Amino acid sequence: MQELKTLDEIDLAIFHVLEISPRAPWTTVGAAVGIDAVTAARRWEAMRAANRAYVTSYPLFTRETHLTFVEITCRADRVRDLASTVARDPHALSVDIVSGRSSLFVVAGAVGAAGLQRFVLDRLPALPDVDAVVSHPIVSIHREGGFAAAGTLPRRGREILPEVRRGTLVPSVAPVDDLDWRICLELARDGRASIAQLSRAIGVSASMIARRLRRLTADGALHVRAGLAPSASGDGARVWLGLRVRPVDVSDAVREIARFAGVSSVSLVAGDHNLFVEIALPHLAALEVFEATIQRAEPTIRVVTRMVVLDHVRRVSRIFDARGDAAEFASIDLR
């Protein structure tokens, strides 16, 4: 791994362009930031090589995709070992060590309900030191992918980029096959891999790859995202909130919550809570302000649980080391 100083304003602006348009050509990235394409590419490669930032793909999102939040409890002195084990299972798409009643908070997924049941009911309880497993099936994802580097681009740079549309994620109804998954898994390693690179890695023609990419993206099955490692994310706090909202008020509550810049995700779940919210805050004291603000906007919101993230272990296809660098690749093959 290469050493890299703290990301500067230009680095963060480059990253923010890729948050908005992960596969944008370097000419576009450079123009948006106000630098040349070669410099943009060189700076990105330095961030990537130092494991500070990456572009990845989520697993293919179709009607067969089943997702759930999972709370796991274990002995305090076994939390790190258990988190490391869980994070290396392809079905554990996010693993956080958290405060509160649970030890780990996991986002899990599988193709088909049976696959998710095996993970939650069989594999997790069988792990050493697991005391309890509680799942909260995800009904829908109303907001996904907050911007870690928002506000770093000049206005003229933002104007040349595509409009961002990150509302409710709608699963693709089109069938997907093994080739589609192979493309997705290659992009999980490097979400900016070129058509030619994907063609060589997978062993099919470039024209076939290009057609599949267009279809998967248009259908809503493929989602490519830029990620920033915890080591490059600053010293703020990240919190998971479990909320209870009257069903009739869910739409209004989601709209109010999603207005906040630090909100990374808002998911409707089936359980004692019906919304889970992930939010990044400048400091933990800002949590009280956030809760008060959303409750003033939507008085029926009730905070049921709070889990402060003590350590990020995995995000989608990256496992983070003790320094918070994205040091290890993890499979996202949910089949």
PDB file of C-alpha atoms in Angstrom, residues 82 99 177 180 295:
ATOM      1  CA  LEU A  82     -16.721 -12.043  15.386  1.00  0.00           C
ATOM      2  CA  SER A  99     -22.849   0.832  20.932  1.00  0.00           C
ATOM      3  CA  ASP A 177     -28.034 -14.321 -15.813  1.00  0.00           C
ATOM      4  CA  ASP A 180     -24.719 -10.133 -15.696  1.00  0.00           C
ATOM      5  CA  GLN A 295     -39.484  15.423  15.434  1.00  0.00           C
TER       6      GLN A 295
END
